[in-house]
Amino acid sequence: MDTFIATTAVTNAGLSARAARLYAFMQENRNFQTDIFMWRKAKTCAALGISEATYARAIRELREKELVRETVRFSEITKRQLVSYYYVCHTGYALSVESEAVRSLSHSTFSVYMEIARCCGKESWAVSRRSLAKKLKLSMRTITRAVRELAAKGFISMKSENRLHICGNKGQTFNRFRLRFSRERCARRMRFMACFLHVLRALARAAGSRASFPAPPLDKFDTPLYYIPKVNSKEKKTKLSPIAKLKEIAGRIKNKIRQWRHSRKAALPD
């Protein structure tokens, strides 16, 4: 699994860099049915490359922010503590994040990556280093190192943009960021699109091979063949799709033909 769904609480809850990284790791490895994280402390520290003291401080901060709830399991025989598992709360909006970023990046670099991912979405985002440093409470040198590391590892693409195109003056240059996805994720999307197009092609062939039945003459009907929605001009522009508009025009033409035939029959002598 190369991506997982995090939430914007990782960046909006005012967490420290170590707590934000641990919280994202718990969101990735939780049980998706019960939202429970059951990894042991030693295994989690080895996966993130942190000490047990750092883990304890980060867990304490997450409990104070009410983002996780701890439950302790005891042995029924010896009454000793076995393991602690955490219920991971989900607040905020869904955010797609690369799994490799949680394990391979440092705390501060991961915070910068999450902030860029939150603001970019599917589009690009222009921001200065000073704005990122003020938001994340980091130094500008740390922001510069983090951005260079993210660009070198392929998590983001960075392009310098002149301030003249944005603010109309010749101040400090902005950086325009865009998220880059892993090759596995792009390959999975291409396979999904190929399967989807194959299904559409099969449905089109099945629809074309069906026998077409002759339509009854228009004189046999006393009511219009197609329902014409009675809406005003504003609703037509907003609600009707192009296919619905074509159906409406075809229905009006057939109604005109039916009325002309009825008037022609009434005009003929008995």
Coordinates of C-alpha atoms in Angstrom, one line a residue:
M1 CA 0.0 0.0 0.0
D2 CA 1.8 3.1 -1.2
T3 CA -0.8 5.7 0.1
F4 CA -3.2 6.1 3.0
I5 CA -5.9 8.4 4.0
A6 CA -4.9 10.8 6.7
T7 CA -6.9 13.7 8.1
T8 CA -6.1 17.4 8.2
A9 CA -5.9 17.2 12.1
V10 CA -2.3 16.3 11.6
T11 CA -1.6 19.9 10.5
N12 CA -4.5 21.8 12.0
A13 CA -4.4 20.5 15.6
G14 CA -1.3 22.5 16.5
L15 CA 0.9 19.4 17.1
S16 CA 4.6 19.3 17.3
A17 CA 6.5 17.7 14.5
R18 CA 7.2 14.4 16.3
A19 CA 3.5 14.1 17.5
A20 CA 2.2 14.9 14.0
R21 CA 4.4 12.2 12.5
L22 CA 3.4 9.6 15.1
Y23 CA -0.3 10.5 14.6
A24 CA -0.1 10.0 10.9
F25 CA 1.7 6.7 11.4
M26 CA -1.1 5.6 13.8
Q27 CA -3.7 6.6 11.2
E28 CA -1.9 4.5 8.6
N29 CA -1.5 1.3 10.6
R30 CA -4.8 1.3 12.5
N31 CA -7.5 -1.3 12.1
F32 CA -9.8 0.4 9.6
Q33 CA -12.9 -1.3 11.0
T34 CA -12.4 -0.4 14.7
D35 CA -9.9 2.5 14.4
I36 CA -7.7 0.9 16.9
F37 CA -3.9 1.0 16.8
M38 CA -2.3 -2.0 18.5
W39 CA 1.4 -1.8 17.7
R40 CA 3.8 -2.3 20.5
K41 CA 6.0 0.6 21.6
A42 CA 9.3 -1.1 20.5
K43 CA 8.0 -1.9 17.1
T44 CA 6.6 1.6 16.5
C45 CA 9.9 3.2 17.6
A46 CA 11.9 0.9 15.3
A47 CA 9.6 1.7 12.3
L48 CA 9.9 5.5 12.9
G49 CA 13.5 5.5 14.1
I50 CA 12.7 7.4 17.3
S51 CA 13.5 6.7 21.0
E52 CA 11.0 5.5 23.6
A53 CA 11.2 8.8 25.4
T54 CA 10.2 10.6 22.2
Y55 CA 7.4 8.2 21.7
A56 CA 6.2 8.8 25.3
R57 CA 6.2 12.6 24.8
A58 CA 4.4 12.4 21.5
I59 CA 1.7 10.0 23.0
R60 CA 1.2 12.3 25.9
E61 CA 0.7 15.3 23.6
L62 CA -1.8 13.3 21.5
R63 CA -3.8 12.3 24.6
E64 CA -3.9 16.0 25.8
K65 CA -5.2 17.0 22.4
E66 CA -7.8 14.2 22.6
L67 CA -6.7 12.7 19.3
V68 CA -6.1 9.3 20.8
R69 CA -7.7 7.4 23.7
E70 CA -5.6 4.8 25.5
T71 CA -6.9 1.5 26.8
V72 CA -4.7 -0.9 28.8
R73 CA -5.0 -4.7 28.7
F74 CA -4.0 -6.7 31.8
S75 CA -3.4 -10.4 32.2
E76 CA -6.2 -12.3 33.8
I77 CA -3.8 -14.6 35.8
T78 CA -0.9 -12.4 36.9
K79 CA -2.8 -9.0 36.6
R80 CA 0.2 -7.5 34.9
Q81 CA -0.1 -5.0 32.1
L82 CA 0.2 -6.7 28.7
V83 CA -0.1 -4.0 26.0
S84 CA -1.7 -0.6 25.5
Y85 CA -3.8 0.0 22.4
Y86 CA -5.1 3.3 21.2
Y87 CA -8.4 4.4 19.6
V88 CA -7.5 6.9 16.9
C89 CA -9.9 9.8 16.6
H90 CA -10.5 11.3 13.1
T91 CA -11.2 14.9 12.8
G92 CA -11.0 17.1 9.8
Y93 CA -11.0 16.3 6.1
A94 CA -9.5 13.3 4.3
L95 CA -6.0 13.8 3.0
S96 CA -4.1 11.3 0.7
V97 CA -0.5 10.9 1.8
E98 CA 2.4 8.8 0.6
S99 CA 3.2 6.0 3.1
E100 CA 6.9 6.2 2.4
A101 CA 7.0 9.8 3.6
V102 CA 6.0 8.8 7.2
R103 CA 8.9 6.4 7.5
S104 CA 11.7 8.0 5.5
L105 CA 11.3 11.7 6.4
S106 CA 12.4 13.5 9.6
H107 CA 9.9 15.2 11.9
S108 CA 10.3 18.7 10.5
T109 CA 10.4 17.6 6.9
F110 CA 7.3 15.5 7.4
S111 CA 5.5 18.6 8.8
V112 CA 6.4 20.6 5.8
Y113 CA 5.2 17.8 3.5
M114 CA 1.9 17.5 5.3
E115 CA 1.3 21.3 5.1
I116 CA 2.1 21.3 1.4
A117 CA -0.2 18.3 0.8
R118 CA -3.0 20.0 2.8
C119 CA -2.8 23.2 0.7
C120 CA -2.1 21.7 -2.7
G121 CA -4.7 19.0 -3.1
K122 CA -4.8 18.3 -6.8
E123 CA -3.6 21.7 -7.9
S124 CA -0.4 23.6 -7.5
W125 CA 0.2 26.1 -4.6
A126 CA 2.5 29.1 -4.4
V127 CA 3.9 30.1 -1.0
S128 CA 7.0 31.7 0.3
R129 CA 9.4 30.1 2.8
R130 CA 8.7 32.8 5.3
S131 CA 5.0 31.8 5.3
L132 CA 5.8 28.2 5.9
A133 CA 8.2 29.0 8.7
K134 CA 5.6 31.2 10.4
K135 CA 2.9 28.5 10.1
L136 CA 5.0 25.6 11.3
K137 CA 7.1 27.6 13.8
L138 CA 10.4 26.5 12.1
S139 CA 13.4 28.4 10.9
M140 CA 13.8 29.4 7.3
R141 CA 16.9 27.2 7.0
T142 CA 14.9 24.2 8.2
I143 CA 12.2 25.0 5.6
T144 CA 14.8 25.2 2.9
R145 CA 16.4 21.9 3.8
A146 CA 13.0 20.2 4.0
V147 CA 11.9 21.5 0.6
R148 CA 15.1 20.4 -1.0
E149 CA 14.9 16.9 0.5
L150 CA 11.2 16.5 -0.6
A151 CA 12.1 17.6 -4.1
A152 CA 15.2 15.3 -4.2
K153 CA 13.2 12.2 -3.0
G154 CA 10.4 12.9 -5.5
F155 CA 7.5 13.8 -3.1
I156 CA 7.0 17.3 -4.6
S157 CA 7.9 19.3 -7.7
M158 CA 9.1 22.8 -7.1
K159 CA 9.2 25.7 -9.5
S160 CA 10.3 29.3 -8.7
E161 CA 7.8 31.9 -9.7
N162 CA 8.3 35.6 -9.9
R163 CA 6.4 37.7 -7.4
L164 CA 5.4 40.1 -10.2
H165 CA 2.9 37.6 -11.6
I166 CA 1.2 37.2 -8.2
C167 CA 1.4 40.4 -6.3
G168 CA 2.4 42.9 -9.0
N169 CA 5.8 43.9 -7.4
K170 CA 9.4 42.7 -7.5
G171 CA 9.7 41.3 -4.1
Q172 CA 10.9 37.9 -2.9
T173 CA 10.3 35.0 -5.3
F174 CA 7.5 32.5 -4.5
N175 CA 7.9 28.7 -4.8
R176 CA 5.1 26.9 -6.6
F177 CA 4.7 23.4 -5.3
R178 CA 2.9 20.4 -6.7
L179 CA 2.5 16.9 -5.3
R180 CA 4.1 14.0 -7.1
F181 CA 2.8 10.5 -6.8
S182 CA 4.8 7.3 -6.7
R183 CA 5.1 5.0 -9.7
E184 CA 3.1 2.3 -8.0
R185 CA 0.2 4.7 -7.5
C186 CA 0.3 5.9 -11.1
A187 CA 0.5 2.3 -12.4
R188 CA -2.6 1.3 -10.3
R189 CA -4.5 4.3 -11.7
M190 CA -3.6 3.3 -15.2
R191 CA -4.7 -0.3 -14.6
F192 CA -8.0 1.0 -13.2
M193 CA -8.6 3.2 -16.2
A194 CA -7.8 0.4 -18.6
C195 CA -10.3 -1.9 -16.9
F196 CA -12.9 0.8 -16.9
L197 CA -12.5 1.4 -20.6
H198 CA -12.7 -2.3 -21.3
V199 CA -16.0 -2.6 -19.4
L200 CA -17.4 0.4 -21.3
R201 CA -16.3 -1.1 -24.7
A202 CA -18.0 -4.4 -23.7
L203 CA -21.2 -2.6 -22.8
A204 CA -21.2 -0.7 -26.1
R205 CA -20.8 -3.9 -28.0
A206 CA -23.6 -5.6 -26.1
A207 CA -25.9 -2.6 -26.7
G208 CA -25.1 -2.6 -30.5
S209 CA -25.8 -6.3 -30.9
R210 CA -29.3 -6.2 -29.6
A211 CA -32.2 -6.5 -32.1
S212 CA -33.9 -3.2 -32.8
F213 CA -37.7 -3.5 -32.7
P214 CA -39.8 -1.4 -35.1
A215 CA -41.3 1.6 -33.5
P216 CA -45.2 1.9 -33.6
P217 CA -46.6 4.7 -35.8
L218 CA -47.1 8.1 -34.3
D219 CA -50.8 8.1 -35.0
K220 CA -51.6 5.5 -32.4
F221 CA -50.5 7.8 -29.5
D222 CA -52.7 10.4 -27.9
T223 CA -50.0 11.6 -25.6
P224 CA -46.5 12.9 -26.3
L225 CA -43.8 10.2 -26.7
Y226 CA -41.3 12.1 -24.5
Y227 CA -41.9 14.0 -21.3
I228 CA -41.0 17.7 -21.8
P229 CA -40.1 19.3 -18.4
K230 CA -41.8 22.6 -17.9
V231 CA -39.1 24.8 -16.4
N232 CA -38.1 28.4 -16.9
S233 CA -35.1 29.5 -18.9
K234 CA -32.8 29.8 -15.9
E235 CA -33.5 26.3 -14.8
K236 CA -32.9 25.0 -18.3
K237 CA -29.5 26.5 -18.4
T238 CA -28.5 25.1 -15.0
K239 CA -30.3 21.8 -14.6
L240 CA -30.6 20.3 -18.1
S241 CA -27.6 18.3 -19.4
P242 CA -26.8 18.2 -23.1
I243 CA -28.4 14.8 -23.4
A244 CA -31.6 16.0 -21.8
K245 CA -31.7 19.0 -24.1
L246 CA -31.4 16.7 -27.1
K247 CA -34.2 14.6 -25.8
E248 CA -36.4 17.6 -25.3
I249 CA -35.8 18.9 -28.8
A250 CA -36.6 15.4 -30.3
G251 CA -39.8 15.2 -28.2
R252 CA -40.9 18.6 -29.5
I253 CA -40.3 17.6 -33.1
K254 CA -42.2 14.4 -32.7
N255 CA -45.1 16.3 -31.1
K256 CA -45.2 18.7 -34.0
I257 CA -45.3 15.9 -36.5
R258 CA -48.1 14.2 -34.6
Q259 CA -50.2 17.4 -34.4
W260 CA -49.6 18.0 -38.2
R261 CA -50.8 14.5 -39.0
H262 CA -53.9 14.9 -36.9
S263 CA -54.7 18.3 -38.5
R264 CA -54.2 16.8 -42.0
K265 CA -56.6 13.9 -41.3
A266 CA -59.2 16.3 -39.9
A267 CA -59.0 18.5 -43.0
L268 CA -59.6 15.6 -45.5
P269 CA -63.2 15.0 -46.6
D270 CA -65.0 11.9 -45.2

